[in-house]
Amino acid sequence: MLEIKNLDVYYGVIHALKDISIQVNEGEIVTLIGANGAGKTTTLRTISGLIKPKNGTILFNGENIKDINAQEIVKKGLSHVPEGRHVFSDMTVLENLELGAYLRRDKKNIKEDMAKVYSRFPILEKRLKQNAGTLSGGEQQMLAIGRALMSRPKLLLMDEPSMGLAPLLVKEIFSIIEDINKQGTTILLVEQNAHMALSIAHRAYVLETGTIVLKGTGKELAQSEEIKKAYLGG
């Protein structure tokens, strides 16, 4: 579904991503792990058209989307849940969800998808008229995921969904991610909690200073001594 080949990204003179290649097959959860500053967020932002790469190709369902703007990329079925949630805090929960479906015109299906979001996140239905800025961190994360799902993505990019959440909520968010995947959405996940990310990922890549240094199944990397030492506290 997604194939990144030989991607180079610069911030001014800083070479942020160095010739990286990543593949995400339909139906998979693929995770990118690595330390802060490794290039994980830059990778997602480049895929979704927020950053323009210097070299390389980004193929989404066989089409090169490298030079397409972010809005067109969403139309093609790729949605991004950004790091730090970025809900529209002065707008209600309902308005945030409606914005997720901004590019859609299929009103009947939008209504169905809204009902699905409510069944997945019952707390959001209770908070519909509340401003998003008044929600707790966990509720805002659920809203950010719900809003992204309202665009009916084929591929969902998720950046640090567990950041700043209590351990119990982290488990809940990861269980939701697995459920979204089982319902047919392919997921590319960036996550600092390497232990949780590898436990649900079909495959994983390790980024270090803009370079992919390891790849394998989630299970293989979770058992790798190198990974245990660097990211799993062992």
CSV table of C-alpha atoms in Angstrom, one decimal:
chain,number,residue,atom,x,y,z
A,1,MET,CA,0.0,0.0,0.0
A,2,LEU,CA,2.8,2.4,0.9
A,3,GLU,CA,6.4,2.2,-0.5
A,4,ILE,CA,9.0,4.8,0.4
A,5,LYS,CA,12.1,4.6,-1.7
A,6,ASN,CA,15.5,6.4,-1.1
A,7,LEU,CA,13.9,9.3,0.8
A,8,ASP,CA,16.1,12.3,1.6
A,9,VAL,CA,14.7,15.2,3.7
A,10,TYR,CA,16.6,18.3,4.7
A,11,TYR,CA,15.9,21.1,7.2
A,12,GLY,CA,18.1,23.8,5.8
A,13,VAL,CA,21.6,22.2,5.9
A,14,ILE,CA,20.5,19.5,8.3
A,15,HIS,CA,20.1,16.1,6.6
A,16,ALA,CA,17.1,14.8,8.6
A,17,LEU,CA,16.3,11.6,6.7
A,18,LYS,CA,19.1,9.8,4.8
A,19,ASP,CA,18.1,7.5,1.9
A,20,ILE,CA,15.4,5.7,3.9
A,21,SER,CA,13.1,3.0,2.3
A,22,ILE,CA,10.0,1.6,4.1
A,23,GLN,CA,7.2,-0.6,3.0
A,24,VAL,CA,3.7,-1.0,4.5
A,25,ASN,CA,1.5,-3.8,3.1
A,26,GLU,CA,-2.3,-3.6,3.2
A,27,GLY,CA,-3.8,-4.8,6.5
A,28,GLU,CA,-0.5,-4.4,8.5
A,29,ILE,CA,0.4,-2.4,11.6
A,30,VAL,CA,4.0,-1.3,10.9
A,31,THR,CA,5.8,0.7,13.6
A,32,LEU,CA,8.8,3.1,13.5
A,33,ILE,CA,10.8,3.2,16.7
A,34,GLY,CA,13.8,5.2,17.7
A,35,ALA,CA,15.1,7.9,20.1
A,36,ASN,CA,13.9,11.5,20.1
A,37,GLY,CA,15.3,13.3,17.0
A,38,ALA,CA,15.7,10.1,15.0
A,39,GLY,CA,13.5,11.3,12.2
A,40,LYS,CA,10.2,9.4,13.0
A,41,THR,CA,7.9,12.4,13.0
A,42,THR,CA,9.7,13.9,9.9
A,43,THR,CA,9.0,10.6,8.1
A,44,LEU,CA,5.2,10.8,8.8
A,45,ARG,CA,5.0,14.5,8.0
A,46,THR,CA,6.8,13.9,4.7
A,47,ILE,CA,4.4,11.0,3.8
A,48,SER,CA,1.4,13.2,4.4
A,49,GLY,CA,2.7,16.1,2.3
A,50,LEU,CA,3.5,18.5,5.2
A,51,ILE,CA,7.2,18.4,4.3
A,52,LYS,CA,8.7,18.2,0.8
A,53,PRO,CA,11.6,15.7,0.4
A,54,LYS,CA,14.7,16.5,-1.6
A,55,ASN,CA,15.0,13.0,-3.2
A,56,GLY,CA,13.1,9.8,-3.3
A,57,THR,CA,9.6,8.5,-4.1
A,58,ILE,CA,6.5,7.9,-1.9
A,59,LEU,CA,4.2,5.4,-3.6
A,60,PHE,CA,0.7,5.1,-2.2
A,61,ASN,CA,-1.3,2.4,-3.9
A,62,GLY,CA,1.2,2.6,-6.7
A,63,GLU,CA,0.9,6.4,-7.3
A,64,ASN,CA,3.8,8.7,-6.5
A,65,ILE,CA,2.4,11.3,-4.0
A,66,LYS,CA,5.7,13.0,-3.3
A,67,ASP,CA,4.7,16.3,-5.0
A,68,ILE,CA,1.0,16.3,-4.1
A,69,ASN,CA,-0.4,18.7,-1.5
A,70,ALA,CA,-1.6,17.4,1.9
A,71,GLN,CA,-5.3,18.0,1.2
A,72,GLU,CA,-5.2,15.9,-2.0
A,73,ILE,CA,-3.3,13.1,-0.1
A,74,VAL,CA,-6.2,13.0,2.5
A,75,LYS,CA,-8.6,12.6,-0.4
A,76,LYS,CA,-6.7,9.6,-1.6
A,77,GLY,CA,-7.3,7.8,1.7
A,78,LEU,CA,-4.3,8.7,3.9
A,79,SER,CA,-4.9,10.3,7.2
A,80,HIS,CA,-2.5,11.6,9.9
A,81,VAL,CA,-3.0,11.7,13.7
A,82,PRO,CA,-0.3,14.2,14.7
A,83,GLU,CA,2.0,14.2,17.7
A,84,GLY,CA,0.5,16.2,20.5
A,85,ARG,CA,-3.0,15.5,19.3
A,86,HIS,CA,-3.7,19.0,17.8
A,87,VAL,CA,-7.4,19.1,18.4
A,88,PHE,CA,-9.1,22.4,17.6
A,89,SER,CA,-9.5,23.4,21.3
A,90,ASP,CA,-12.0,26.3,20.8
A,91,MET,CA,-14.3,24.1,18.8
A,92,THR,CA,-16.7,21.5,20.2
A,93,VAL,CA,-16.0,17.7,20.0
A,94,LEU,CA,-18.7,17.4,17.3
A,95,GLU,CA,-17.2,20.2,15.2
A,96,ASN,CA,-13.8,18.5,15.4
A,97,LEU,CA,-15.3,15.2,14.2
A,98,GLU,CA,-17.2,17.0,11.4
A,99,LEU,CA,-13.9,18.6,10.3
A,100,GLY,CA,-12.5,15.1,9.9
A,101,ALA,CA,-15.1,14.5,7.2
A,102,TYR,CA,-14.6,18.0,5.6
A,103,LEU,CA,-13.6,16.6,2.2
A,104,ARG,CA,-16.5,14.1,2.0
A,105,ARG,CA,-19.9,14.6,0.4
A,106,ASP,CA,-21.5,11.2,1.2
A,107,LYS,CA,-23.8,12.3,4.0
A,108,LYS,CA,-25.3,8.9,4.8
A,109,ASN,CA,-21.9,7.3,5.2
A,110,ILE,CA,-20.6,10.2,7.2
A,111,LYS,CA,-23.6,9.6,9.6
A,112,GLU,CA,-22.7,5.9,9.8
A,113,ASP,CA,-19.0,6.7,10.5
A,114,MET,CA,-20.0,9.2,13.2
A,115,ALA,CA,-22.0,6.4,14.9
A,116,LYS,CA,-19.0,4.1,14.7
A,117,VAL,CA,-16.8,6.7,16.4
A,118,TYR,CA,-19.4,7.0,19.2
A,119,SER,CA,-19.5,3.3,19.7
A,120,ARG,CA,-15.7,3.1,19.8
A,121,PHE,CA,-15.3,6.2,22.0
A,122,PRO,CA,-18.5,6.4,24.1
A,123,ILE,CA,-17.0,9.3,26.1
A,124,LEU,CA,-16.9,11.5,23.0
A,125,GLU,CA,-20.7,11.1,22.5
A,126,LYS,CA,-21.2,12.4,26.1
A,127,ARG,CA,-18.9,15.4,25.4
A,128,LEU,CA,-20.2,16.4,22.0
A,129,LYS,CA,-21.1,20.0,22.9
A,130,GLN,CA,-18.0,20.5,25.1
A,131,ASN,CA,-15.0,22.4,23.7
A,132,ALA,CA,-12.2,20.1,22.8
A,133,GLY,CA,-9.7,22.1,24.9
A,134,THR,CA,-11.5,21.1,28.1
A,135,LEU,CA,-11.1,17.4,27.5
A,136,SER,CA,-8.5,15.3,29.4
A,137,GLY,CA,-5.3,14.2,27.5
A,138,GLY,CA,-6.7,10.7,26.9
A,139,GLU,CA,-10.0,12.1,25.6
A,140,GLN,CA,-8.2,14.5,23.3
A,141,GLN,CA,-6.2,11.5,21.9
A,142,MET,CA,-9.5,9.6,21.3
A,143,LEU,CA,-10.9,12.7,19.6
A,144,ALA,CA,-7.8,13.0,17.4
A,145,ILE,CA,-8.1,9.4,16.3
A,146,GLY,CA,-11.9,9.7,15.8
A,147,ARG,CA,-11.4,12.8,13.7
A,148,ALA,CA,-8.9,11.0,11.5
A,149,LEU,CA,-11.2,8.0,11.1
A,150,MET,CA,-14.0,10.4,9.8
A,151,SER,CA,-12.0,10.8,6.6
A,152,ARG,CA,-12.4,7.0,6.0
A,153,PRO,CA,-8.6,6.4,5.6
A,154,LYS,CA,-7.2,3.4,3.9
A,155,LEU,CA,-3.9,4.1,5.7
A,156,LEU,CA,-3.7,5.8,9.1
A,157,LEU,CA,-0.4,7.5,10.2
A,158,MET,CA,-0.2,7.8,14.0
A,159,ASP,CA,2.4,9.8,15.8
A,160,GLU,CA,3.1,9.1,19.5
A,161,PRO,CA,-0.5,8.2,20.4
A,162,SER,CA,0.5,7.2,24.0
A,163,MET,CA,2.5,10.4,24.7
A,164,GLY,CA,1.6,11.9,28.1
A,165,LEU,CA,-1.0,9.3,29.0
A,166,ALA,CA,-1.4,7.3,32.2
A,167,PRO,CA,-0.4,3.6,31.8
A,168,LEU,CA,-4.0,2.3,32.0
A,169,LEU,CA,-5.0,4.7,29.2
A,170,VAL,CA,-1.9,3.7,27.1
A,171,LYS,CA,-3.2,0.1,27.2
A,172,GLU,CA,-6.7,1.3,26.1
A,173,ILE,CA,-5.3,3.3,23.2
A,174,PHE,CA,-3.2,0.4,22.0
A,175,SER,CA,-6.2,-1.9,22.2
A,176,ILE,CA,-8.1,0.7,20.1
A,177,ILE,CA,-5.3,0.8,17.5
A,178,GLU,CA,-5.4,-3.0,17.2
A,179,ASP,CA,-9.2,-2.9,16.8
A,180,ILE,CA,-9.0,-0.2,14.1
A,181,ASN,CA,-6.5,-2.4,12.2
A,182,LYS,CA,-8.8,-5.5,12.6
A,183,GLN,CA,-11.7,-3.5,11.1
A,184,GLY,CA,-9.6,-3.1,7.9
A,185,THR,CA,-7.4,0.1,8.3
A,186,THR,CA,-3.7,-0.2,7.6
A,187,ILE,CA,-1.6,1.6,10.2
A,188,LEU,CA,1.9,3.2,10.3
A,189,LEU,CA,2.7,3.9,13.9
A,190,VAL,CA,5.4,6.1,15.4
A,191,GLU,CA,5.8,5.4,19.1
A,192,GLN,CA,8.3,6.0,21.9
A,193,ASN,CA,6.8,3.2,23.9
A,194,ALA,CA,8.7,0.6,22.0
A,195,HIS,CA,7.6,-2.3,24.2
A,196,MET,CA,3.9,-1.6,23.4
A,197,ALA,CA,4.5,-0.8,19.8
A,198,LEU,CA,6.4,-4.0,19.0
A,199,SER,CA,3.8,-6.0,20.9
A,200,ILE,CA,1.1,-5.1,18.3
A,201,ALA,CA,3.2,-4.5,15.2
A,202,HIS,CA,3.4,-7.0,12.3
A,203,ARG,CA,6.7,-5.4,11.3
A,204,ALA,CA,9.0,-2.7,12.6
A,205,TYR,CA,11.8,-0.4,11.5
A,206,VAL,CA,14.4,1.2,13.8
A,207,LEU,CA,15.5,4.8,13.0
A,208,GLU,CA,18.7,6.3,14.2
A,209,THR,CA,19.7,9.8,13.3
A,210,GLY,CA,17.7,9.7,10.0
A,211,THR,CA,18.8,6.2,9.0
A,212,ILE,CA,17.1,2.8,9.2
A,213,VAL,CA,19.4,0.6,11.1
A,214,LEU,CA,17.2,-2.5,11.8
A,215,LYS,CA,14.0,-4.0,10.4
A,216,GLY,CA,12.1,-7.2,11.1
A,217,THR,CA,8.8,-8.5,12.5
A,218,GLY,CA,7.6,-6.9,15.7
A,219,LYS,CA,8.4,-10.2,17.5
A,220,GLU,CA,11.9,-10.4,16.2
A,221,LEU,CA,12.8,-6.9,17.2
A,222,ALA,CA,11.2,-7.3,20.6
A,223,GLN,CA,13.5,-10.3,21.2
A,224,SER,CA,16.6,-8.6,19.8
A,225,GLU,CA,19.3,-8.0,22.5
A,226,GLU,CA,20.3,-4.8,20.8
A,227,ILE,CA,16.7,-3.4,20.9
A,228,LYS,CA,16.2,-4.6,24.5
A,229,LYS,CA,19.3,-2.6,25.6
A,230,ALA,CA,18.5,0.5,23.6
A,231,TYR,CA,14.7,0.8,23.9
A,232,LEU,CA,13.2,-1.8,26.3
A,233,GLY,CA,15.1,-1.1,29.4
A,234,GLY,CA,16.9,-4.4,29.4
